[in-house]
Each structure stands twice: as structure tokens, then as C-alpha cells.
Coordinates of C-alpha atoms in Angstrom, one line a residue:
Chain A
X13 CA 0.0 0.0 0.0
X14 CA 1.5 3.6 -1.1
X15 CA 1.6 6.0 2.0
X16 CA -0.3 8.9 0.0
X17 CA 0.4 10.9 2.7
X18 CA 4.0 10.4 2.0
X19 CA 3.5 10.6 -1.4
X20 CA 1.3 14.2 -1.3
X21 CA 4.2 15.7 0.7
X22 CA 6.8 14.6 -1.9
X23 CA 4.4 16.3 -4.6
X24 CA 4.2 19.3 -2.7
X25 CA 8.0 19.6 -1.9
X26 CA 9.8 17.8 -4.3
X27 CA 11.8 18.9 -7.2
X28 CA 10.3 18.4 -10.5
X29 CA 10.7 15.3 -11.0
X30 CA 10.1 13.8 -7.6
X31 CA 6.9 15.5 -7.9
X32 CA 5.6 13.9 -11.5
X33 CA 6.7 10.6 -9.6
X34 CA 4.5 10.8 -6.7
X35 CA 2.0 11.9 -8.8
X36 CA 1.6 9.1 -11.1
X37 CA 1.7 6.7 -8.3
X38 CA -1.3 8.7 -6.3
X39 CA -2.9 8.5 -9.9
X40 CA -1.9 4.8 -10.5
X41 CA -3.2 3.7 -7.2
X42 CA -6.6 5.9 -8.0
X43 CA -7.4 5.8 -11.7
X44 CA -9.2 2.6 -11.7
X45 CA -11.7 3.6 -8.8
X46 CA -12.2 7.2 -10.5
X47 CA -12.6 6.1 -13.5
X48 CA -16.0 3.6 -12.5
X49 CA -17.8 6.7 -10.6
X50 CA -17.4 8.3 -13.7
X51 CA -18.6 5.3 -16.0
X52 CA -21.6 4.6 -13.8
X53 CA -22.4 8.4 -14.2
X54 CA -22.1 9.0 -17.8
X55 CA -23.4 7.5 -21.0
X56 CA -20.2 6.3 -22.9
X57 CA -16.6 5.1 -22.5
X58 CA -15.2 8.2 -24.2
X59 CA -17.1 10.8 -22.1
X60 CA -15.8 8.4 -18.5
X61 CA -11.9 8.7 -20.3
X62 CA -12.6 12.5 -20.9
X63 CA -13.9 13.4 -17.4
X64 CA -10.8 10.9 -15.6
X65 CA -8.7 12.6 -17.5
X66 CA -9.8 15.8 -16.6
X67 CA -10.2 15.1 -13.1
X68 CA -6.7 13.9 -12.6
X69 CA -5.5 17.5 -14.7
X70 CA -7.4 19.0 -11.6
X71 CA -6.0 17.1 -9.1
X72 CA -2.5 18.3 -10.4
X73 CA -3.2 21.7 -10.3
X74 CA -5.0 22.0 -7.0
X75 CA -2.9 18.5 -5.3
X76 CA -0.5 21.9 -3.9
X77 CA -3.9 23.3 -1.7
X78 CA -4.9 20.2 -0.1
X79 CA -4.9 19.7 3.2
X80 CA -2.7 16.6 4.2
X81 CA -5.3 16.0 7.0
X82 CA -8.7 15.2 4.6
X83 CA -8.5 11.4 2.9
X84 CA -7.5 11.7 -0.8
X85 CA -9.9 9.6 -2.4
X86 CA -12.9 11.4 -0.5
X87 CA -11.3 14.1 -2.0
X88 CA -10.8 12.9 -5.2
X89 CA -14.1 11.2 -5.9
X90 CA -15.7 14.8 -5.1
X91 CA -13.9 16.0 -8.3
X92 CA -14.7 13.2 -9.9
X93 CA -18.5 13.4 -9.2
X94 CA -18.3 17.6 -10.1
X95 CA -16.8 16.6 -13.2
X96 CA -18.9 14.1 -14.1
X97 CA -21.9 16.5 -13.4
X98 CA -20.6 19.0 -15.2
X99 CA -19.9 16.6 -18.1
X100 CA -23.7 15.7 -18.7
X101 CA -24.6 19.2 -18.4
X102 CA -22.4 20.8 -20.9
X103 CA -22.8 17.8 -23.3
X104 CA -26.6 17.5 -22.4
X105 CA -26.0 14.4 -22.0
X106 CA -28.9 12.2 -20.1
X107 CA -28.0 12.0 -15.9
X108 CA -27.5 8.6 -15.8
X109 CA -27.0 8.4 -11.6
X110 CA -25.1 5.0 -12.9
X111 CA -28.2 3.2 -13.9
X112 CA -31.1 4.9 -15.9
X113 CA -29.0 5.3 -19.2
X114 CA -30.0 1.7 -19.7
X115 CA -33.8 1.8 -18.4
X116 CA -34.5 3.5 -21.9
X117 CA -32.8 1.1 -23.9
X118 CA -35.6 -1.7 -25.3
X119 CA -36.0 -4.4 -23.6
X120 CA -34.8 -7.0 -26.0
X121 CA -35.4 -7.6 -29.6
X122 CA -37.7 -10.5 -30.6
X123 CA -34.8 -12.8 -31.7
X124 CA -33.6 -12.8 -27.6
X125 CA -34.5 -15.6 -25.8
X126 CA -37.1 -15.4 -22.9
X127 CA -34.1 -15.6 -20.6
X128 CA -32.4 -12.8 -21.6
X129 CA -35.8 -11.0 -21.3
X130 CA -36.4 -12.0 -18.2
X131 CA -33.2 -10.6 -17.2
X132 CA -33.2 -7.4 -18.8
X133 CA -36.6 -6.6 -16.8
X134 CA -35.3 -7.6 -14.1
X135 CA -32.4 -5.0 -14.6
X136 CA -35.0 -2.7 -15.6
X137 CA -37.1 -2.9 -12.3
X138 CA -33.7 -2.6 -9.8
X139 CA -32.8 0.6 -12.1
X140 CA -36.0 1.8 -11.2
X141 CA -36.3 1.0 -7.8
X142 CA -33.1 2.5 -7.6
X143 CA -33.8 5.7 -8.9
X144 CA -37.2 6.1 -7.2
X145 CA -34.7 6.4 -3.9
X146 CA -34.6 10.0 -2.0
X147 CA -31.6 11.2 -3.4
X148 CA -29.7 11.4 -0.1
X149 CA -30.8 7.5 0.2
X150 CA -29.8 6.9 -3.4
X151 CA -26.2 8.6 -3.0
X152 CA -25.6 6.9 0.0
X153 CA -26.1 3.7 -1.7
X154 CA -23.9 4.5 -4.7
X155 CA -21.3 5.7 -2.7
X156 CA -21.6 2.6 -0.3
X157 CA -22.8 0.0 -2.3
X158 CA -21.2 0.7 -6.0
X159 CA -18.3 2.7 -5.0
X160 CA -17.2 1.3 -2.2
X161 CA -16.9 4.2 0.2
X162 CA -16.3 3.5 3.9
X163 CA -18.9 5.3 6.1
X164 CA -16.4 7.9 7.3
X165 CA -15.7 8.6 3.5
X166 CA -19.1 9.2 2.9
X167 CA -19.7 11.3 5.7
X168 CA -16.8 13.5 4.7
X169 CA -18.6 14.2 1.2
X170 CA -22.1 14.2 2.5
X171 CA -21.0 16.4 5.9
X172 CA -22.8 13.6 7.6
X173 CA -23.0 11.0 11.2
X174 CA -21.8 7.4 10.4
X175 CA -24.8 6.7 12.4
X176 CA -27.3 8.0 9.6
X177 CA -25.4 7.0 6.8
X178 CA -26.1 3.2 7.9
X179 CA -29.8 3.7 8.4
X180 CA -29.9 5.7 4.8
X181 CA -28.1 3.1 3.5
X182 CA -30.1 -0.2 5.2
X183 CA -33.6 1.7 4.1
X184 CA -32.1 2.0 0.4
X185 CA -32.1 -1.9 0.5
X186 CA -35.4 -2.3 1.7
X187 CA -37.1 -0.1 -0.3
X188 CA -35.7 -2.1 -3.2
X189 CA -37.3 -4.5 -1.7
X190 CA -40.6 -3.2 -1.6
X191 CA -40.2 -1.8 -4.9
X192 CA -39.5 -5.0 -6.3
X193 CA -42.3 -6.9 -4.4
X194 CA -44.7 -4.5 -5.9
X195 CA -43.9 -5.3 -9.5
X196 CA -43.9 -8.9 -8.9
X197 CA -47.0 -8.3 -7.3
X198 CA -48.4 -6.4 -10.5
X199 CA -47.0 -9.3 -13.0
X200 CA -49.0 -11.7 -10.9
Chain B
X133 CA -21.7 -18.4 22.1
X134 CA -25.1 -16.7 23.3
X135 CA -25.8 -12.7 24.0
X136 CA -28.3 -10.9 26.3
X137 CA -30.2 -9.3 22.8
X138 CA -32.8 -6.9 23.5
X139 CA -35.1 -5.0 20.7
X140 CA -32.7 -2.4 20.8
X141 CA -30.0 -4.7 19.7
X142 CA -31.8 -5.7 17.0
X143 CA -32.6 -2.0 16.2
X144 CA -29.0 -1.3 16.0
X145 CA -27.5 -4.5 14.4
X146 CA -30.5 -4.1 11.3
X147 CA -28.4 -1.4 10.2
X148 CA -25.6 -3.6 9.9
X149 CA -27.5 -6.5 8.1
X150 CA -26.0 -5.2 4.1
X151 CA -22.4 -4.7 5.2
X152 CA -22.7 -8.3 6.7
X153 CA -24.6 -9.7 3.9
X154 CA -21.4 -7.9 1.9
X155 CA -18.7 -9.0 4.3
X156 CA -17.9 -5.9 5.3
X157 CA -18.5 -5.8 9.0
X158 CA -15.6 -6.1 12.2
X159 CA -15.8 -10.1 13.5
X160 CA -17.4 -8.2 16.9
X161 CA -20.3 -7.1 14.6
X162 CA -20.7 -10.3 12.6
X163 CA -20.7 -12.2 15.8
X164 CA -23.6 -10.1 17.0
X165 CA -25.3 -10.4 13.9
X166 CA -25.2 -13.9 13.8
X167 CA -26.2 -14.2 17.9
X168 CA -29.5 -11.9 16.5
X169 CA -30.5 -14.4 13.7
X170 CA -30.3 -17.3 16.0
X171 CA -32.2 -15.9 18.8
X172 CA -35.0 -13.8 16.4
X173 CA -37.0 -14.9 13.7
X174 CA -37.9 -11.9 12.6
X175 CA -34.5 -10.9 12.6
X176 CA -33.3 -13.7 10.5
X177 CA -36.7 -13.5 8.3
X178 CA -35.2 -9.8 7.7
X179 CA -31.5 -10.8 6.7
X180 CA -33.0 -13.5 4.3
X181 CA -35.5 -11.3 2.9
X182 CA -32.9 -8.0 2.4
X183 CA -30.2 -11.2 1.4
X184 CA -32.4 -12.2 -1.8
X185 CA -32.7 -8.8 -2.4
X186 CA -29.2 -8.0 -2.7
X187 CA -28.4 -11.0 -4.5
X188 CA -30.4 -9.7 -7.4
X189 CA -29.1 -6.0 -7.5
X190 CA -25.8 -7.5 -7.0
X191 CA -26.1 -9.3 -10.4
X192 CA -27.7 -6.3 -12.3
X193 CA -24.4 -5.0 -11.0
X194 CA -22.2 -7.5 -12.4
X195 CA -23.9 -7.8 -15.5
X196 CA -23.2 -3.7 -15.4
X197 CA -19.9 -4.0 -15.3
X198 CA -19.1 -6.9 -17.5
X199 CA -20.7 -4.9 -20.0
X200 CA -18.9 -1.7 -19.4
X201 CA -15.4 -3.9 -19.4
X202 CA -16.4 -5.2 -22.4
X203 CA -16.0 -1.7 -24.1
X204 CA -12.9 -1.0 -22.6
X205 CA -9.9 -1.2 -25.1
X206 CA -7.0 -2.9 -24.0
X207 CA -4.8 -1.4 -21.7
X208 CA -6.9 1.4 -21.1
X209 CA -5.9 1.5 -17.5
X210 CA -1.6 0.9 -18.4
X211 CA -2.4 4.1 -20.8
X212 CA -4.4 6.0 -18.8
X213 CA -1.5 7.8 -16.4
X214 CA 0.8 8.5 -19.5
X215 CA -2.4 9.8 -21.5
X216 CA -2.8 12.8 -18.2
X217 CA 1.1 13.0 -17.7
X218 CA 1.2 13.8 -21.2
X219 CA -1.7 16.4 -21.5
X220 CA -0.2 18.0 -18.2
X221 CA 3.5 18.3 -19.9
X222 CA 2.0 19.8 -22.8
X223 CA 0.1 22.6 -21.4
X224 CA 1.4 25.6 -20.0
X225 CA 1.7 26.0 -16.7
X226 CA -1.5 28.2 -15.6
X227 CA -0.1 31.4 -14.3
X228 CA -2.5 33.2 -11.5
X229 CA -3.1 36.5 -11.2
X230 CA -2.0 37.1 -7.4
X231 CA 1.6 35.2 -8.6
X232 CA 2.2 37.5 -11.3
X233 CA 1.6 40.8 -9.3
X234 CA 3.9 39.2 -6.7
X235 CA 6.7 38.6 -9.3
X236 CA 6.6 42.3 -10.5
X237 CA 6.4 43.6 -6.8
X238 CA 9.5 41.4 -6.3
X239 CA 11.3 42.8 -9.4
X240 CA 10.6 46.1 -8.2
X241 CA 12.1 45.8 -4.7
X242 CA 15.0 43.8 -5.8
X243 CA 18.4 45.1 -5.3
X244 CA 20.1 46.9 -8.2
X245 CA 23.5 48.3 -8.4
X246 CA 23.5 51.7 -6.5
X247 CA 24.5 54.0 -9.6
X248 CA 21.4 52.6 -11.2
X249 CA 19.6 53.6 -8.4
X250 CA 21.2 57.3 -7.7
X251 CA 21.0 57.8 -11.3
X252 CA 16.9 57.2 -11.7
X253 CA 15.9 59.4 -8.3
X254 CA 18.3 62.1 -9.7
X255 CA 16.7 62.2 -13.3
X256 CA 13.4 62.0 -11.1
X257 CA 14.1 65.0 -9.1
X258 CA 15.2 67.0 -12.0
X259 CA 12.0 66.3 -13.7
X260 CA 9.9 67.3 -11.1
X261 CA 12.3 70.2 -10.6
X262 CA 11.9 71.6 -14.2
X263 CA 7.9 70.9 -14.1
X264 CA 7.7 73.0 -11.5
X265 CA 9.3 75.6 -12.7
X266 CA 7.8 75.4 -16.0
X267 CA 4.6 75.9 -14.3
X268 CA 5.1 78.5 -11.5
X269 CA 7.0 81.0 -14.9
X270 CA 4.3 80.1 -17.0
X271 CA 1.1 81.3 -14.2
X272 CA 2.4 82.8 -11.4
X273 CA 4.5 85.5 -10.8
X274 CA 5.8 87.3 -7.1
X275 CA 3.8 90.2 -6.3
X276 CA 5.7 93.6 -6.7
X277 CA 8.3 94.1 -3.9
X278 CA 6.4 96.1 -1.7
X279 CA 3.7 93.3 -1.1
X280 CA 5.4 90.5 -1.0
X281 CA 4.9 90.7 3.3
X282 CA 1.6 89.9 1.9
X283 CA 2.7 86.4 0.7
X284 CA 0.0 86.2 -1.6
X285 CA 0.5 86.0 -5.0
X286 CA -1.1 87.6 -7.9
X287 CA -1.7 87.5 -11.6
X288 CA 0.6 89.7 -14.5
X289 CA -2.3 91.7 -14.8
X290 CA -3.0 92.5 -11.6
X291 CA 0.9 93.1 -10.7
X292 CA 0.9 95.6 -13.1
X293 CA -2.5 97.5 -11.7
X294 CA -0.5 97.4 -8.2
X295 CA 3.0 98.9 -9.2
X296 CA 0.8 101.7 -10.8
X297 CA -0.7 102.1 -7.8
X298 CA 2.0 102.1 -6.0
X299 CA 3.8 104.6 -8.0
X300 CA 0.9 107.3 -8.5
X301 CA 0.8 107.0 -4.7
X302 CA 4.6 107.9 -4.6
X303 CA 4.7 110.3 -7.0
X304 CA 1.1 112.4 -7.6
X305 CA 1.6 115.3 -9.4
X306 CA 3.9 113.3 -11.7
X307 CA 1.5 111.2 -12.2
X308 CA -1.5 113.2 -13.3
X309 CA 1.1 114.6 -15.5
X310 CA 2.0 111.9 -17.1
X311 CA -1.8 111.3 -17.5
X312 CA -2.3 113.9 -19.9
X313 CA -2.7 114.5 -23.4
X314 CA 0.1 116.5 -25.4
X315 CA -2.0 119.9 -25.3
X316 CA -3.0 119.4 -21.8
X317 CA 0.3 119.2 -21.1
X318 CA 1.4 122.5 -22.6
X319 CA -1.2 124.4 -21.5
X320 CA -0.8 123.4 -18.0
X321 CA 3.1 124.0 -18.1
X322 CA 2.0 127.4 -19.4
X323 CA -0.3 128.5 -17.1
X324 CA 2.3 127.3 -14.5
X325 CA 5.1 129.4 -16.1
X326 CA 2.1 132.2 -16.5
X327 CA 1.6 132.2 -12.6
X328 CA 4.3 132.1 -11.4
X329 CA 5.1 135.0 -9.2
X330 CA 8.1 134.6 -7.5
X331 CA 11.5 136.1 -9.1
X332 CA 14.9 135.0 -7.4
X333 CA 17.3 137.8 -7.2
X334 CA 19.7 136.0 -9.4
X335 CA 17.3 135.9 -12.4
X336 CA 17.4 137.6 -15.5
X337 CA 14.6 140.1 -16.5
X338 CA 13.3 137.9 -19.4
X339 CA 13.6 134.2 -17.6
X340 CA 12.1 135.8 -14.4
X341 CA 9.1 133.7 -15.0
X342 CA 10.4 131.1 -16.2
X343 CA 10.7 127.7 -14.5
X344 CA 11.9 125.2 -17.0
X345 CA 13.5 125.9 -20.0
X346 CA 12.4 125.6 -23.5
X347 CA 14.9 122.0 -23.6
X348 CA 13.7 121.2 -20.1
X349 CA 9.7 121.9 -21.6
X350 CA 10.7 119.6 -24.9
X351 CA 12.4 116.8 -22.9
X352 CA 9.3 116.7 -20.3
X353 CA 7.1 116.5 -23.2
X354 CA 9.0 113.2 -24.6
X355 CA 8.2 111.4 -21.7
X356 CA 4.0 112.1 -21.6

């Protein structure tokens, strides 16, 4: 495991090149986490390179104002969540909040087979029941459950008890749940 | 191994039931968890339920991503840092505006050889030197002698109204002399050399009366 605290301090201090070094390895240990909140966020591949890319150019130039004392992927995943919002809107693109991109895609075309149907309904009805959260519930669970935030992380972003963010998170699930049990209801 | 639970504990522990189903809670936690579902039904009911539950969005999730790796080209991730080290070395390095106006505050107040120095507040000083005295020859000029105690100072025009003042004060009778016309003139010094009385002793018969001579008249007479 890279110290990143270690590793800020040499990018702060450093000479030139000691500070491009600890920079790629901050970025290296990073990209791959950054560059999923982006995907889930936005429509394409090429928009989720774009915005990583950008938010790693903005790491760079602000890396020299951040406080050693904050955690550098809560930090991080802010930018990357900014940019990512501030990619759909200047593109227009369609929020996607990770999941809805693909609840307006059809369903199947008549050569699937009832499987894949199935399944993609399925899909559809969890991307729903998703998106039907309260937003702080539906965050919460994206950050948790997709992401992979620890509590405290979340509570950094969200200025937030660890206490709350379970129950948020636990009331996500079970209104799922009910969501779900509802359309299965409605099929029957 | 068995635990006192109470409602409470279960209140507390539900919260916990997703990062367990997950794996993500301490051993303490998990423990506890597990105590719950064996002592509860509805406890256990709730992490079965909330289990299924999860087990479905979990695959919507890995279909998700298998989908998005699927578009990924190869060695996206290998590329990815040189890709931003490379746009980073290529642009120029942002200035802001509080570092430039440091940088030219610096460059004013950094040392500089002392002729340099002496040399620039001297050509300063004459400058100002010369300005002022290009202004105070061009508008203003010192009152007349006699009122400079005054210290006020006054326009050419009015200068010149005050030295005439000054002299017609001094000098009266020469100047109401010098006020007349060419003919006034004569016929004054006439009437003066007309009424004239007195005679000194040492005087002539024919320049008893006179005062001035005809030379002394003429020369008067330039200056009116």
C-alpha cells in the first residue's frame, strides 16, 4: 500500500521530478476507482476517459492546496463526481446516476431468448427501484454499495454522522425490496 | 456463544445486516449479527429477505460491469496515467493572477547596483524640478516688492495694476502729468510758467518767469 500521505508531501515539496513521480503513483493507485464513478455516471466510455482525465489534470493543479489531513480519495471522488456532473450538463447528456441510461434502452429484440428478457426486466425494475430512492438515500447507496466508500468517507462528502449513513443506507435496500415486491405483485 | 439481545440490539445490528450480507463488517459485529438471527426470527426473516434482495441487485451489477469492461480497449488503465502526464506536460503551466503581481512587486524591490539607483531618483528629481518651474514662470508671478509681506501672490495683470498704484501713490503730481494729453500738457506747463510770481534775485529780466527751459519743456514732453 502507497503512503499517499507520503506521497502528497513529496508532490508538494519535491523537485520536478520527484513531484511527477508521486503523482503518477497517487494517480496509478486511484485511476481505476475514479474512472467507475465516472462510467456509472455518464453514458459512454469516451465521455468516462474525458472526465478521468480531466479530473486527474485538476487534481494536479490544485494537489498543492490540499490539506494533508482530509483522505485523498474522498477528496478525489468529489472532483470526480463535479466533473462528471458538469460533463452531462455541458454535453446535455442524459444523468444517468449509474443506472437509468439503460432503463431507456428496449427491452430485448424479438430474436432474444425469454431468458435474456427476463433478465433485462429484471435490470430494468432494480434501475427503477433505484432511482425512485430519496436522493440522499440513493447517494448513500452508490457511494456505499457501488463505490465502495467507507462510512467515514461518505460522511466526509455528505457532511454527515456514520450513524445516519447506515440507516440511509439499510432503508435503500429495503425499499428495493418493496419496490420490487410490488412489481412482482403487479405481474402476478 | 449466546448474548443478552434486546429489541434495541436488534434496532442497532439491522443497520448492519447489508455490510454483513457484503462481508464488510468487524468479527465483533458479525458475531452479533449472527447471535440476532439465532435468537429472532424476525431478525433472521429480515436478513433472508434483504439477502435475496441483494443477491439480485448484485447481479444487475455484475452484468453492469461486465458490460462496461467489455468496451474498454486494452490497456486502457496501463495508458491512462501516461495519457494525463502527457496532456499535463503539454500545457502551460497556468499562471494566477496574485503570482504574477507578486513577481513584479518582487522585481521592483530587488536590489540593483546603487549607480542605477542614484542615477533614476536624480533624473526623477530634476524632472519634477523643471515641471515645477515650467509651471510657476508660466502662471504665477511674485507680487511687486512692496507686497510681497503679503505672501499672496497675484496674476501679471493685476501686478501691473499694483506697481501703478504704488507709483501714482509715490509720486502724484507726476503722475497726473503723465496722464495727460500733449496739449493738456502745454497748456498746464503754461499756465504754470504764466503764474508764477516769485523772481529770485539771481534771475534775469526775461527768464524771471520762467521755471523750465524751452529744452527742459521739450524733454518733459518726450516722456507724456
Amino acid at each position: 500500500m502507497v503512503n499517499e500521505k507520503e506521497l502528497i508531501h513529496q508532490f508538494k515539496t519535491g523537485s520536478a521530478v520527484n513531484r511527477e513521480r508521486a503523482f503518477k503513483m497517487l494517480m496509478d493507485e486511484n485511476k481505476e476507482r475514479v474512472y467507475w464513478v465516472c462510467r456509472r455516471m455518464l453514458k459512454s466510455h469516451e465521455d468516462a476517459n474525458d472526465v478521468t482525465q480531466n479530473v486527474f489534470l485538476k487534481v494536479y493543479k490544485s494537489l498543492d492546496r490540499f490539506h494533508e489531513d482530509a483522505r485523498f480519495f474522498t477528496w478525489v471522488y468529489r472532483i470526480a463526481t463535479n466533473e462528471s456532473i458538469n460533463a452531462i450538463r455541458s454535453k446535455k447528456l442524459r444523468h444517468t446516476v449509474g443506472l437509468d441510461s439503460l432503463i431507456q434502452e428496449p427491452a430485448g429484440n424479438e430474436s432474444q431468448p425469454i431468458e435474456s428478457l427476463k433478465s433485462d426486466e429484471t435490470k430494468n425494475d432494480i434501475k427503477e427501484a433505484i432511482l425512485s430512492l430519496p436522493e440522499k438515500q440513493r447517494e448513500v447507496f452508490m457511494m456505499r454499495y457501488y463505490d465502495e466508500l467507507s462510512y467515514e468517507e461518505i460522511a466526509a462528502i455528505l457532511k454527515t454522522s456514520v450513524g445516519g449513513l447506515k440507516a440511509n443506507y439499510f432503508h435503500a435496500f429495503k425499499k428495493i425490496e418493496a419496490f420490487l415486491k410490488q412489481r412482482l405483485n403487479h405481474e402476478v | 456463544m449466546r448474548f443478552n439481545m434486546s429489541n434495541s440490539d436488534e434496532n442497532i445490528y439491522r443497520y448492519d445486516i447489508p455490510d454483513y450480507l457484503l462481508g464488510k463488517t468487524s468479527p465483533e459485529t458479525s458475531t452479533m449479527i449472527e447471535s440476532l438471527m439465532a435468537s429472532s426470527p424476525e431478525f433472521k426473516a429480515e436478513v433472508d429477505e434483504l439477502s435475496k434482495t441483494m443477491e439480485e441487485i448484485g447481479s444487475l451489477s455484475q452484468l453492469e460491469t461486465d458490460a462496461y469492461m467489455a468496451e474498454l480497449p486494452e490497456g486502457y488503465f496501463s495508458d491512462l496515467s501516461a495519457n494525463v502526464l502527457r496532456r499535463i506536460q503539454n500545457k502551460p503551466p497556468g499562471t494566477k493572477f496574485l503570482d504574477e503581481l507578486s513577481s513584479v512587486l518582487n522585481s521592483w524591490f530587488s536590489p540593483v547596483p546603487i549607480s542605477e539607483f542614484s542615477t533614476a531618483i536624480a533624473g526623477f528629481a530634476v524632472l519634477i524640478m523643471l515641471f515645477s518651474f515650467i509651471v510657476t514662470f508660466q502662471t504665477e508671478t511674485p507680487v511687486y516688492s512692496s507686497r510681497l509681506s503679503e505672501e499672496s501672490f497675484t496674476s501679471y495683470e493685476e501686478n501691473t495694476a499694483l506697481a501703478t498704484l504704488d507709483f501714482t501713490q509715490g509720486h502724484y503730481g507726476e503722475s497726473v502729468l503723465f496722464s495727460l494729453s500733449y496739449d493738456d500738457a502745454e497748456a498746464v506747463l503754461e499756465n504754470l510758467n504764466a503764474s508764477l510770481t516769485y523772481t529770485p534775485s539771481t534771475l534775469s529780466d526775461e527768464t524771471s518767469y520762467e521755471i523750465l527751459s524751452e529744452e527742459e519743456v521739450n524733454e518733459l514732453l518726450k516722456y507724456l
